[in-house]
Short mmCIF file of C-alpha atoms in Angstrom, two decimals:
data_model
loop_
_atom_site.label_atom_id
_atom_site.label_comp_id
_atom_site.label_asym_id
_atom_site.label_seq_id
_atom_site.Cartn_x
_atom_site.Cartn_y
_atom_site.Cartn_z
CA MET S 1 -24.89 -2.31 14.29
CA ALA S 2 -22.36 -3.13 11.59
CA ALA S 3 -18.71 -3.04 12.55
CA LYS S 4 -16.82 0.05 11.48
CA PRO S 5 -14.44 -0.92 8.66
CA VAL S 6 -10.80 -0.68 9.63
CA SER S 7 -8.59 1.34 7.34
CA ASN S 8 -5.72 -0.90 6.34
CA HIS S 9 -2.95 1.41 7.46
CA GLU S 10 -4.66 3.49 10.12
CA ALA S 11 -2.75 3.96 13.36
CA LEU S 12 -3.01 0.82 15.44
CA PRO S 13 -1.09 -0.12 18.57
CA GLU S 14 1.84 -2.28 17.57
CA ILE S 15 1.86 -5.83 18.83
CA ASP S 16 4.35 -7.03 21.38
CA PRO S 17 6.27 -9.89 19.67
CA GLN S 18 6.81 -11.40 23.11
CA ASN S 19 3.08 -11.37 23.82
CA PRO S 20 1.24 -11.46 20.46
CA PRO S 21 -2.58 -11.61 20.23
CA PHE S 22 -2.28 -14.92 18.35
CA PRO S 23 0.48 -17.47 17.69
CA LEU S 24 3.21 -16.31 15.32
CA ASN S 25 4.58 -18.61 12.65
CA ASP S 26 8.30 -19.21 12.24
CA THR S 27 8.59 -16.69 9.40
CA ASP S 28 6.98 -13.93 11.47
CA LYS S 29 9.27 -14.68 14.40
CA LYS S 30 12.33 -14.58 12.17
CA VAL S 31 11.34 -11.29 10.52
CA LEU S 32 10.49 -9.61 13.82
CA SER S 33 13.93 -10.49 15.14
CA ILE S 34 15.52 -8.32 12.42
CA LYS S 35 16.13 -4.60 12.88
CA ASP S 36 14.28 -2.37 10.42
CA GLU S 37 17.53 -0.83 9.21
CA ASP S 38 18.95 -4.27 8.43
CA TRP S 39 16.05 -5.28 6.19
CA ASN S 40 16.60 -5.53 2.42
CA PRO S 41 13.54 -5.52 0.12
CA ILE S 42 13.00 -8.34 -2.36
CA THR S 43 14.24 -7.50 -5.86
CA TRP S 44 12.75 -8.61 -9.18
CA ALA S 45 15.65 -11.00 -9.77
CA GLN S 46 15.12 -12.57 -6.35
CA LEU S 47 11.39 -12.80 -7.00
CA GLN S 48 12.00 -14.59 -10.29
CA GLU S 49 14.21 -17.08 -8.48
CA ILE S 50 11.70 -17.63 -5.67
CA ILE S 51 8.70 -18.18 -7.93
CA GLY S 52 10.81 -20.25 -10.30
CA THR S 53 11.21 -22.74 -7.45
CA PHE S 54 7.48 -23.44 -7.46
CA PRO S 55 6.23 -26.48 -9.45
CA PRO S 56 7.56 -28.86 -10.65
CA PHE S 57 9.88 -28.94 -7.63
CA PRO S 58 8.91 -31.02 -4.56
CA GLN S 59 6.42 -29.46 -2.16
CA GLU S 60 8.92 -29.10 0.69
CA GLN S 61 11.29 -27.17 -1.57
CA GLN S 62 8.41 -25.00 -2.78
CA GLN S 63 7.41 -24.20 0.80
CA GLN S 64 10.96 -23.17 1.62
CA ALA S 65 10.90 -20.83 -1.35
CA ALA S 66 7.50 -19.38 -0.39
CA ALA S 67 8.83 -18.61 3.09
CA LYS S 68 11.22 -16.12 1.45
CA LEU S 69 8.24 -13.96 0.47
CA GLN S 70 8.21 -11.73 3.52
CA ARG S 71 7.13 -8.32 4.72
CA SER S 72 9.63 -6.01 6.34
CA PRO S 73 9.79 -6.00 10.16
CA ALA S 74 7.83 -2.71 10.30
CA ALA S 75 5.21 -3.93 7.82
CA THR S 76 4.94 -7.25 9.66
CA ARG S 77 4.23 -5.50 12.96
CA GLN S 78 1.58 -3.33 11.28
CA TYR S 79 0.03 -6.28 9.47
CA LEU S 80 -0.22 -8.38 12.62
CA ALA S 81 -1.81 -5.50 14.52
CA TRP S 82 -4.27 -4.97 11.65
CA SER S 83 -5.07 -8.70 11.54
CA ALA S 84 -5.80 -8.72 15.26
CA SER S 85 -8.11 -5.72 14.87
CA ILE S 86 -9.95 -7.28 11.92
CA LYS S 87 -10.42 -10.57 13.76
CA SER S 88 -11.80 -8.78 16.80
CA GLN S 89 -14.41 -7.01 14.65
CA TYR S 90 -15.27 -9.58 11.99
CA GLY S 91 -14.22 -12.89 13.53
CA SER S 92 -11.80 -13.60 10.68
CA THR S 93 -10.35 -11.98 7.57
CA LEU S 94 -12.84 -13.66 5.20
CA PRO S 95 -16.00 -11.68 6.11
CA TYR S 96 -14.00 -8.45 6.01
CA ILE S 97 -12.65 -9.22 2.52
CA THR S 98 -16.03 -10.26 1.11
CA SER S 99 -18.13 -7.48 2.65
CA GLN S 100 -15.74 -4.51 2.70
CA LYS S 101 -13.20 -5.08 -0.07
CA LEU S 102 -15.01 -7.17 -2.67
CA ARG S 103 -18.59 -6.30 -1.68
CA TRP S 104 -19.73 -9.71 -2.92
CA GLU S 105 -22.92 -11.27 -1.62
CA PRO S 106 -22.59 -15.02 -0.97
CA SER S 107 -25.26 -17.49 -1.95
CA PRO S 108 -27.80 -18.04 0.85
CA HIS S 109 -26.90 -20.72 3.39
CA SER S 110 -23.52 -21.44 1.77
CA ASP S 111 -20.81 -22.42 4.25
CA PRO S 112 -18.05 -21.79 3.43
CA PRO S 113 -19.42 -18.91 1.37
CA ALA S 114 -19.98 -19.51 -2.33
CA PHE S 115 -20.67 -16.77 -4.84
CA PRO S 116 -22.98 -16.84 -7.88
CA SER S 117 -20.87 -16.80 -11.04
CA GLN S 118 -21.48 -16.42 -14.75
CA SER S 119 -19.23 -19.34 -15.68
CA SER S 120 -17.98 -22.52 -14.06
CA THR S 121 -14.57 -21.88 -15.64
CA PRO S 122 -12.30 -19.51 -13.70
CA PHE S 123 -11.59 -16.18 -15.45
CA ALA S 124 -13.95 -16.96 -18.36
CA SER S 125 -16.25 -14.04 -17.46
CA ARG S 126 -15.08 -10.57 -16.43
CA ARG S 127 -17.96 -10.48 -13.96
CA ASP S 128 -16.55 -13.44 -12.04
CA TYR S 129 -13.32 -11.90 -10.75
CA ALA S 130 -11.91 -8.70 -9.28
CA ILE S 131 -8.37 -7.35 -9.51
CA LEU S 132 -7.35 -5.41 -6.41
CA PRO S 133 -4.06 -4.11 -5.02
CA ASN S 134 -2.69 -6.19 -2.19
CA ASP S 135 -3.16 -3.92 0.82
CA TRP S 136 -0.42 -5.77 2.66
CA PRO S 137 2.10 -6.71 -0.03
CA TYR S 138 5.36 -8.45 0.61
CA SER S 139 8.23 -5.98 0.85
CA PHE S 140 9.49 -5.61 -2.70
CA THR S 141 11.59 -2.92 -4.34
CA PRO S 142 9.42 0.07 -5.39
CA GLU S 143 9.00 -0.82 -9.08
CA ILE S 144 7.11 -4.03 -8.23
CA THR S 145 3.31 -3.89 -7.93
CA HIS S 146 1.56 -6.68 -6.01
CA LEU S 147 -2.00 -7.43 -7.16
CA LEU S 148 -4.57 -10.01 -6.09
CA VAL S 149 -7.07 -11.56 -8.47
CA TRP S 150 -10.09 -12.74 -6.46
CA THR S 151 -12.39 -15.17 -8.22
CA LYS S 152 -15.98 -16.18 -7.52
CA THR S 153 -15.37 -19.42 -9.41
CA PRO S 154 -13.32 -21.99 -7.45
CA ILE S 155 -9.93 -22.93 -8.87
CA ALA S 156 -9.42 -26.70 -8.92
CA THR S 157 -6.61 -28.01 -6.74
CA ASP S 158 -5.02 -31.41 -6.19
CA ASP S 159 -5.28 -32.37 -2.53
CA SER S 160 -2.82 -35.21 -3.07
CA GLU S 161 -0.23 -32.53 -3.90
CA GLY S 162 -0.82 -30.43 -0.79
CA GLY S 163 -3.55 -28.32 -2.35
CA ASP S 164 -1.52 -27.11 -5.32
CA VAL S 165 -3.44 -26.18 -8.47
CA THR S 166 -4.09 -28.88 -11.04
CA ALA S 167 -2.31 -28.85 -14.40
CA GLU S 168 -5.49 -27.58 -16.07
CA SER S 169 -5.88 -24.81 -13.48
CA ARG S 170 -2.27 -23.80 -14.04
CA ARG S 171 -2.92 -23.58 -17.77
CA LEU S 172 -6.03 -21.44 -17.20
CA ILE S 173 -4.27 -19.08 -14.79
CA ASP S 174 -1.23 -18.71 -17.01
CA GLY S 175 -3.38 -17.95 -20.04
CA PHE S 176 -5.37 -15.39 -18.07
CA VAL S 177 -2.23 -13.68 -16.75
CA GLN S 178 -0.66 -13.50 -20.19
CA LYS S 179 -3.82 -12.13 -21.81
CA THR S 180 -4.79 -9.70 -19.05
CA PHE S 181 -1.47 -8.44 -17.71
CA ALA S 182 1.44 -9.31 -20.01
CA ALA S 183 -0.38 -8.19 -23.16
CA GLY S 184 -1.30 -4.90 -21.50
CA LEU S 185 2.37 -4.10 -20.98
CA GLY S 186 3.20 -4.30 -24.67
CA GLU S 187 6.26 -5.88 -26.23
CA GLY S 188 8.26 -7.89 -23.72
CA GLY S 189 5.42 -7.72 -21.21
CA GLY S 190 5.71 -11.40 -20.40
CA GLU S 191 9.13 -10.74 -18.87
CA ARG S 192 7.61 -8.24 -16.44
CA VAL S 193 4.84 -10.39 -14.96
CA LEU S 194 4.98 -13.26 -12.47
CA TRP S 195 2.18 -15.09 -10.70
CA PHE S 196 1.65 -17.70 -8.04
CA LYS S 197 -1.20 -19.22 -6.07
CA ASN S 198 -0.56 -20.41 -2.56
CA TRP S 199 -1.23 -24.03 -1.73
CA THR S 200 -4.42 -24.51 0.25
CA GLY S 201 -2.53 -25.01 3.51
CA LEU S 202 -0.63 -21.73 3.10
CA GLN S 203 -3.56 -19.46 2.23
CA SER S 204 -4.49 -16.74 4.70
CA VAL S 205 -8.02 -16.59 3.20
CA ARG S 206 -8.71 -20.23 2.36
CA ALA S 207 -12.40 -20.11 1.45
CA LEU S 208 -11.97 -17.56 -1.34
CA ASP S 209 -9.64 -18.35 -4.22
CA HIS S 210 -7.15 -15.72 -5.26
CA VAL S 211 -4.02 -15.50 -7.38
CA HIS S 212 -1.03 -13.28 -6.65
CA VAL S 213 0.23 -11.29 -9.64
CA LEU S 214 3.52 -9.36 -9.51
CA VAL S 215 4.23 -6.74 -12.16
CA ARG S 216 7.42 -4.75 -12.74
CA GLY S 217 7.23 -1.19 -13.96
CA VAL S 218 3.54 -0.74 -14.75
CA ASP S 219 2.31 2.81 -15.35
CA GLU S 220 -0.72 4.29 -13.62
CA GLU S 221 -2.95 4.33 -16.70
CA VAL S 222 -2.49 0.63 -17.40
CA LEU S 223 -2.86 -0.21 -13.71
CA GLY S 224 -6.07 1.80 -13.50
CA ALA S 225 -7.58 -0.15 -16.40
CA TRP S 226 -6.74 -3.44 -14.70
CA LEU S 227 -8.34 -2.33 -11.43
CA GLU S 228 -11.64 -1.27 -12.99
CA ARG S 229 -14.44 -3.19 -11.28
CA ARG S 230 -16.78 -5.08 -13.62
CA ASP S 231 -17.78 -7.78 -11.17
CA LEU S 232 -20.39 -5.87 -9.15
#
């Protein structure tokens, strides 16, 4: 019998930070030590500064910047409880994402899973990627929307640089973001969109490439057009 899908924000027992179901990283421990009322959400200006620290700065400096992308204490507790529930049902987050969120069928006998694509170039075909809201976004101020672009086509990375994207991949992603998101926002849209892709070692779902896109002040009509599924 197939596992019952877990609703992302359904009531789940909160984890005990002193006895978590799996090891917590340093960022989680730090966030969970903060009182909810003392938490301040990340603003657009702060987000610009954080993402602006990504390449070409050294990897260690980039990792320090990425650690500033955090969920609130309450959201962190909920996310960790959800993660534990998903892992107990599906073994890991990957099969849940592919079967329940994306509904993509991997190629037979592929391990890690690979997905048939129309093009070998990321984002070249609308059927090769899906744009979905991040169900567990970092804790931003309300005008910021956090999207994930999942791609069937692998995005080339440079393992000698800690799994960061190659220069060509960066060019492809930037062009895609400008064409798909910035242009849809009209004049000045480029100032309202940021993107990043985690290094391989920092990805929570490593076997399935995805890009984080952050948008400030998008209206529901434009957002709905972006989220239309054409990949199924």
